[in-house]
């Protein structure tokens, strides 16, 4: 079903997980740049994502709400640049973690450590980066009935059931992003509306079941 202006309606599912996230960010940047330059006639009607893919989807969705495509390119760059290691101490810790993981993998497995015993500094930094790039408090003023759909995948810790947070049903919050990206071996479970959630990679990566409801011509 084409839009009123004849453009192709596109829904984008953003896969999370390591290199998949980096690939997703690059593809989104390319698509949004093509849209800004008018090289292709398409309309993004929905975005979905899990874990790192949820972050990419959120940043692209946020900028689509503001109708500022150029800002999307800078947001995707600046967030992942801020998320990389720069300080000497962070680089040291990152190197130690990688070396330890490789060592234990070679001898038969990596020991499990409860995130309860890990420092919360990383989670606090993660939350701060998200809030620095997205004005979650101001989303209510931007989201309209015809705005693109945003779906965020997470897994309910107690029931194991898949949860898709939807901009059609829910007010998107920073805790929903944290829930979608809460890797159990690194972060404590995230609290959202009285439930505990872990990384959506344990359920659907990414959520796609509701994308056809937006009547896209293509799902990518």
mmCIF file of C-alpha atoms in Angstrom:
data_model
loop_
_atom_site.group_PDB
_atom_site.id
_atom_site.type_symbol
_atom_site.label_atom_id
_atom_site.label_comp_id
_atom_site.label_asym_id
_atom_site.label_seq_id
_atom_site.Cartn_x
_atom_site.Cartn_y
_atom_site.Cartn_z
ATOM 1 C CA UNK A 1 0.000 0.000 0.000
ATOM 2 C CA UNK A 2 1.739 3.166 -1.175
ATOM 3 C CA UNK A 3 1.530 6.433 0.765
ATOM 4 C CA UNK A 4 -0.614 9.307 -0.460
ATOM 5 C CA UNK A 5 2.436 10.881 -2.077
ATOM 6 C CA UNK A 6 3.262 7.637 -3.898
ATOM 7 C CA UNK A 7 6.237 6.720 -1.734
ATOM 8 C CA UNK A 8 7.027 3.149 -0.704
ATOM 9 C CA UNK A 9 6.089 2.328 2.878
ATOM 10 C CA UNK A 10 8.976 0.610 4.657
ATOM 11 C CA UNK A 11 9.218 -1.131 8.053
ATOM 12 C CA UNK A 12 12.711 -1.744 9.405
ATOM 13 C CA UNK A 13 13.603 -4.507 11.886
ATOM 14 C CA UNK A 14 16.924 -3.809 13.626
ATOM 15 C CA UNK A 15 18.776 -6.896 14.812
ATOM 16 C CA UNK A 16 20.846 -6.609 17.959
ATOM 17 C CA UNK A 17 23.976 -8.356 19.133
ATOM 18 C CA UNK A 18 27.563 -7.204 18.648
ATOM 19 C CA UNK A 19 28.495 -6.797 14.993
ATOM 20 C CA UNK A 20 24.806 -6.971 14.003
ATOM 21 C CA UNK A 21 24.254 -3.718 15.891
ATOM 22 C CA UNK A 22 27.139 -1.993 14.121
ATOM 23 C CA UNK A 23 25.809 -3.189 10.764
ATOM 24 C CA UNK A 24 22.304 -1.956 11.671
ATOM 25 C CA UNK A 25 23.601 1.492 12.615
ATOM 26 C CA UNK A 26 25.457 1.754 9.311
ATOM 27 C CA UNK A 27 22.447 0.689 7.255
ATOM 28 C CA UNK A 28 20.162 3.151 9.048
ATOM 29 C CA UNK A 29 22.613 5.971 8.437
ATOM 30 C CA UNK A 30 22.738 5.124 4.740
ATOM 31 C CA UNK A 31 18.957 4.872 4.402
ATOM 32 C CA UNK A 32 18.328 8.117 6.263
ATOM 33 C CA UNK A 33 20.980 9.909 4.244
ATOM 34 C CA UNK A 34 19.390 8.687 1.003
ATOM 35 C CA UNK A 35 16.023 9.912 2.274
ATOM 36 C CA UNK A 36 17.430 13.314 3.228
ATOM 37 C CA UNK A 37 19.030 13.742 -0.202
ATOM 38 C CA UNK A 38 15.840 12.683 -1.968
ATOM 39 C CA UNK A 39 17.522 9.861 -3.863
ATOM 40 C CA UNK A 40 14.763 7.394 -3.031
ATOM 41 C CA UNK A 41 11.053 7.893 -2.483
ATOM 42 C CA UNK A 42 10.187 5.911 0.656
ATOM 43 C CA UNK A 43 8.511 6.473 3.995
ATOM 44 C CA UNK A 44 9.631 4.680 7.160
ATOM 45 C CA UNK A 45 6.389 3.654 8.877
ATOM 46 C CA UNK A 46 7.815 1.392 11.593
ATOM 47 C CA UNK A 47 11.034 0.482 13.371
ATOM 48 C CA UNK A 48 11.648 -2.435 15.690
ATOM 49 C CA UNK A 49 14.705 -3.566 17.577
ATOM 50 C CA UNK A 50 16.179 -5.685 20.318
ATOM 51 C CA UNK A 51 19.187 -4.943 22.525
ATOM 52 C CA UNK A 52 21.651 -2.834 20.505
ATOM 53 C CA UNK A 53 19.147 -2.918 17.662
ATOM 54 C CA UNK A 54 16.596 -1.303 19.980
ATOM 55 C CA UNK A 55 18.990 1.587 20.548
ATOM 56 C CA UNK A 56 19.515 2.058 16.807
ATOM 57 C CA UNK A 57 15.746 1.907 16.214
ATOM 58 C CA UNK A 58 15.094 4.370 19.039
ATOM 59 C CA UNK A 59 17.582 6.942 17.733
ATOM 60 C CA UNK A 60 16.251 6.739 14.163
ATOM 61 C CA UNK A 61 12.622 6.850 15.379
ATOM 62 C CA UNK A 62 13.331 9.840 17.608
ATOM 63 C CA UNK A 63 14.730 11.856 14.743
ATOM 64 C CA UNK A 64 11.885 10.871 12.404
ATOM 65 C CA UNK A 65 9.544 12.351 15.000
ATOM 66 C CA UNK A 66 11.415 15.659 14.796
ATOM 67 C CA UNK A 67 11.592 15.612 10.972
ATOM 68 C CA UNK A 68 15.321 16.306 11.180
ATOM 69 C CA UNK A 69 17.060 13.600 9.148
ATOM 70 C CA UNK A 70 20.450 15.281 9.337
ATOM 71 C CA UNK A 71 20.271 15.051 13.121
ATOM 72 C CA UNK A 72 19.737 11.289 12.854
ATOM 73 C CA UNK A 73 23.122 10.818 11.254
ATOM 74 C CA UNK A 74 24.862 12.744 14.022
ATOM 75 C CA UNK A 75 22.877 10.980 16.764
ATOM 76 C CA UNK A 76 23.791 7.504 15.551
ATOM 77 C CA UNK A 77 27.436 8.522 15.316
ATOM 78 C CA UNK A 78 27.619 10.358 18.621
ATOM 79 C CA UNK A 79 25.875 7.679 20.680
ATOM 80 C CA UNK A 80 28.041 4.797 19.547
ATOM 81 C CA UNK A 81 31.128 6.981 19.774
ATOM 82 C CA UNK A 82 30.205 7.831 23.363
ATOM 83 C CA UNK A 83 29.596 4.128 24.042
ATOM 84 C CA UNK A 84 33.093 3.160 22.931
ATOM 85 C CA UNK A 85 36.119 3.124 25.228
ATOM 86 C CA UNK A 86 38.199 6.291 25.332
ATOM 87 C CA UNK A 87 39.608 6.765 28.823
ATOM 88 C CA UNK A 88 42.761 4.742 29.664
ATOM 89 C CA UNK A 89 41.023 2.997 32.593
ATOM 90 C CA UNK A 90 38.065 1.961 30.437
ATOM 91 C CA UNK A 91 40.412 0.680 27.728
ATOM 92 C CA UNK A 92 42.317 -1.320 30.346
ATOM 93 C CA UNK A 93 39.149 -2.903 31.740
ATOM 94 C CA UNK A 94 37.877 -3.672 28.249
ATOM 95 C CA UNK A 95 41.141 -5.382 27.313
ATOM 96 C CA UNK A 96 41.149 -7.407 30.544
ATOM 97 C CA UNK A 97 37.567 -8.545 29.953
ATOM 98 C CA UNK A 98 38.292 -9.623 26.391
ATOM 99 C CA UNK A 99 41.444 -11.507 27.375
ATOM 100 C CA UNK A 100 39.710 -13.229 30.285
ATOM 101 C CA UNK A 101 36.803 -14.278 28.055
ATOM 102 C CA UNK A 102 39.173 -15.747 25.465
ATOM 103 C CA UNK A 103 41.177 -17.560 28.135
ATOM 104 C CA UNK A 104 38.208 -19.229 29.788
ATOM 105 C CA UNK A 105 36.628 -20.023 26.421
ATOM 106 C CA UNK A 106 39.784 -21.930 25.467
ATOM 107 C CA UNK A 107 39.688 -24.060 28.629
ATOM 108 C CA UNK A 108 36.052 -25.014 28.353
ATOM 109 C CA UNK A 109 33.799 -22.171 29.442
ATOM 110 C CA UNK A 110 33.458 -18.737 30.980
ATOM 111 C CA UNK A 111 32.596 -18.640 34.707
ATOM 112 C CA UNK A 112 29.227 -17.107 35.456
ATOM 113 C CA UNK A 113 29.128 -14.063 37.734
ATOM 114 C CA UNK A 114 25.884 -12.591 38.965
ATOM 115 C CA UNK A 115 25.422 -8.951 37.886
ATOM 116 C CA UNK A 116 24.444 -8.332 41.521
ATOM 117 C CA UNK A 117 28.154 -8.327 42.328
ATOM 118 C CA UNK A 118 29.195 -6.127 39.406
ATOM 119 C CA UNK A 119 29.550 -2.332 39.752
ATOM 120 C CA UNK A 120 26.541 -0.276 38.612
ATOM 121 C CA UNK A 121 28.729 2.434 37.081
ATOM 122 C CA UNK A 122 28.356 0.937 33.612
ATOM 123 C CA UNK A 123 24.566 0.861 33.833
ATOM 124 C CA UNK A 124 24.440 4.428 35.152
ATOM 125 C CA UNK A 125 26.656 5.587 32.294
ATOM 126 C CA UNK A 126 24.465 3.742 29.804
ATOM 127 C CA UNK A 127 21.322 5.399 31.169
ATOM 128 C CA UNK A 128 23.021 8.790 31.080
ATOM 129 C CA UNK A 129 24.078 8.375 27.448
ATOM 130 C CA UNK A 130 20.536 7.459 26.420
ATOM 131 C CA UNK A 131 19.019 10.423 28.239
ATOM 132 C CA UNK A 132 21.654 12.725 26.767
ATOM 133 C CA UNK A 133 20.703 11.753 23.223
ATOM 134 C CA UNK A 134 16.930 11.370 23.587
ATOM 135 C CA UNK A 135 14.525 13.671 25.443
ATOM 136 C CA UNK A 136 12.267 10.948 26.839
ATOM 137 C CA UNK A 137 10.203 13.470 28.819
ATOM 138 C CA UNK A 138 9.380 15.343 25.621
ATOM 139 C CA UNK A 139 8.275 12.338 23.570
ATOM 140 C CA UNK A 140 4.598 12.864 24.402
ATOM 141 C CA UNK A 141 4.660 16.129 22.458
ATOM 142 C CA UNK A 142 6.229 14.476 19.413
ATOM 143 C CA UNK A 143 4.313 11.203 19.077
ATOM 144 C CA UNK A 144 1.169 11.544 16.959
ATOM 145 C CA UNK A 145 -1.368 9.000 15.738
ATOM 146 C CA UNK A 146 0.354 8.859 12.345
ATOM 147 C CA UNK A 147 3.911 8.759 13.712
ATOM 148 C CA UNK A 148 6.093 5.752 12.837
ATOM 149 C CA UNK A 149 5.673 2.741 15.101
ATOM 150 C CA UNK A 150 8.503 1.775 17.465
ATOM 151 C CA UNK A 151 8.720 -1.767 18.876
ATOM 152 C CA UNK A 152 11.270 -2.776 21.521
ATOM 153 C CA UNK A 153 11.861 -6.446 22.374
ATOM 154 C CA UNK A 154 12.568 -7.731 25.890
ATOM 155 C CA UNK A 155 12.192 -10.985 27.854
ATOM 156 C CA UNK A 156 10.215 -11.292 31.095
ATOM 157 C CA UNK A 157 12.585 -12.720 33.711
ATOM 158 C CA UNK A 158 9.966 -14.616 35.748
ATOM 159 C CA UNK A 159 7.740 -16.004 33.003
ATOM 160 C CA UNK A 160 10.240 -16.194 30.153
ATOM 161 C CA UNK A 161 7.634 -14.660 27.869
ATOM 162 C CA UNK A 162 8.492 -12.246 25.098
ATOM 163 C CA UNK A 163 7.492 -8.616 25.577
ATOM 164 C CA UNK A 164 7.243 -6.012 22.839
ATOM 165 C CA UNK A 165 6.995 -2.445 24.098
ATOM 166 C CA UNK A 166 5.045 -0.475 21.505
ATOM 167 C CA UNK A 167 4.820 3.269 20.928
ATOM 168 C CA UNK A 168 1.177 2.637 19.976
ATOM 169 C CA UNK A 169 0.398 1.305 23.465
ATOM 170 C CA UNK A 170 3.148 2.570 25.748
ATOM 171 C CA UNK A 171 4.997 5.739 26.531
ATOM 172 C CA UNK A 172 8.562 4.874 25.527
ATOM 173 C CA UNK A 173 10.916 5.282 28.488
ATOM 174 C CA UNK A 174 14.625 4.877 29.094
ATOM 175 C CA UNK A 175 13.864 1.836 31.273
ATOM 176 C CA UNK A 176 12.347 0.051 28.274
ATOM 177 C CA UNK A 177 15.597 0.516 26.364
ATOM 178 C CA UNK A 178 17.572 -0.708 29.366
ATOM 179 C CA UNK A 179 15.249 -3.729 29.585
ATOM 180 C CA UNK A 180 15.810 -4.622 25.946
ATOM 181 C CA UNK A 181 19.594 -4.414 26.395
ATOM 182 C CA UNK A 182 19.991 -5.867 29.911
ATOM 183 C CA UNK A 183 22.463 -8.674 29.231
ATOM 184 C CA UNK A 184 22.144 -10.925 32.334
ATOM 185 C CA UNK A 185 25.895 -11.444 32.734
ATOM 186 C CA UNK A 186 26.534 -7.680 32.723
ATOM 187 C CA UNK A 187 23.454 -5.840 33.972
ATOM 188 C CA UNK A 188 20.778 -6.329 36.587
ATOM 189 C CA UNK A 189 17.271 -6.953 35.294
ATOM 190 C CA UNK A 190 15.385 -3.769 34.415
ATOM 191 C CA UNK A 191 12.132 -2.822 36.166
ATOM 192 C CA UNK A 192 9.257 -1.700 33.933
ATOM 193 C CA UNK A 193 5.659 -1.408 35.191
ATOM 194 C CA UNK A 194 6.191 -3.876 38.042
ATOM 195 C CA UNK A 195 7.907 -6.517 35.898
ATOM 196 C CA UNK A 196 11.530 -7.547 35.539
ATOM 197 C CA UNK A 197 13.029 -7.798 32.065
ATOM 198 C CA UNK A 198 16.231 -9.053 30.491
ATOM 199 C CA UNK A 199 17.777 -8.667 27.084
ATOM 200 C CA UNK A 200 15.303 -9.309 24.271
ATOM 201 C CA UNK A 201 17.892 -11.458 22.497
ATOM 202 C CA UNK A 202 16.501 -14.307 24.619
ATOM 203 C CA UNK A 203 13.103 -14.071 22.918
ATOM 204 C CA UNK A 204 12.796 -12.314 19.551
ATOM 205 C CA UNK A 205 15.635 -10.586 17.766
ATOM 206 C CA UNK A 206 14.027 -8.349 16.647
ATOM 207 C CA UNK A 207 10.224 -8.226 17.141
ATOM 208 C CA UNK A 208 8.415 -8.330 13.794
ATOM 209 C CA UNK A 209 4.939 -9.741 14.510
ATOM 210 C CA UNK A 210 3.251 -6.323 14.696
ATOM 211 C CA UNK A 211 5.061 -4.719 11.767
ATOM 212 C CA UNK A 212 2.478 -5.869 9.153
ATOM 213 C CA UNK A 213 -0.177 -3.924 11.090
ATOM 214 C CA UNK A 214 1.413 -0.737 9.736
ATOM 215 C CA UNK A 215 0.684 -1.947 6.185
ATOM 216 C CA UNK A 216 4.225 -1.609 4.845
ATOM 217 C CA UNK A 217 5.122 -2.403 1.257
ATOM 218 C CA UNK A 218 8.465 -3.781 2.412
ATOM 219 C CA UNK A 219 9.913 -5.139 5.665
ATOM 220 C CA UNK A 220 13.679 -5.088 5.907
#
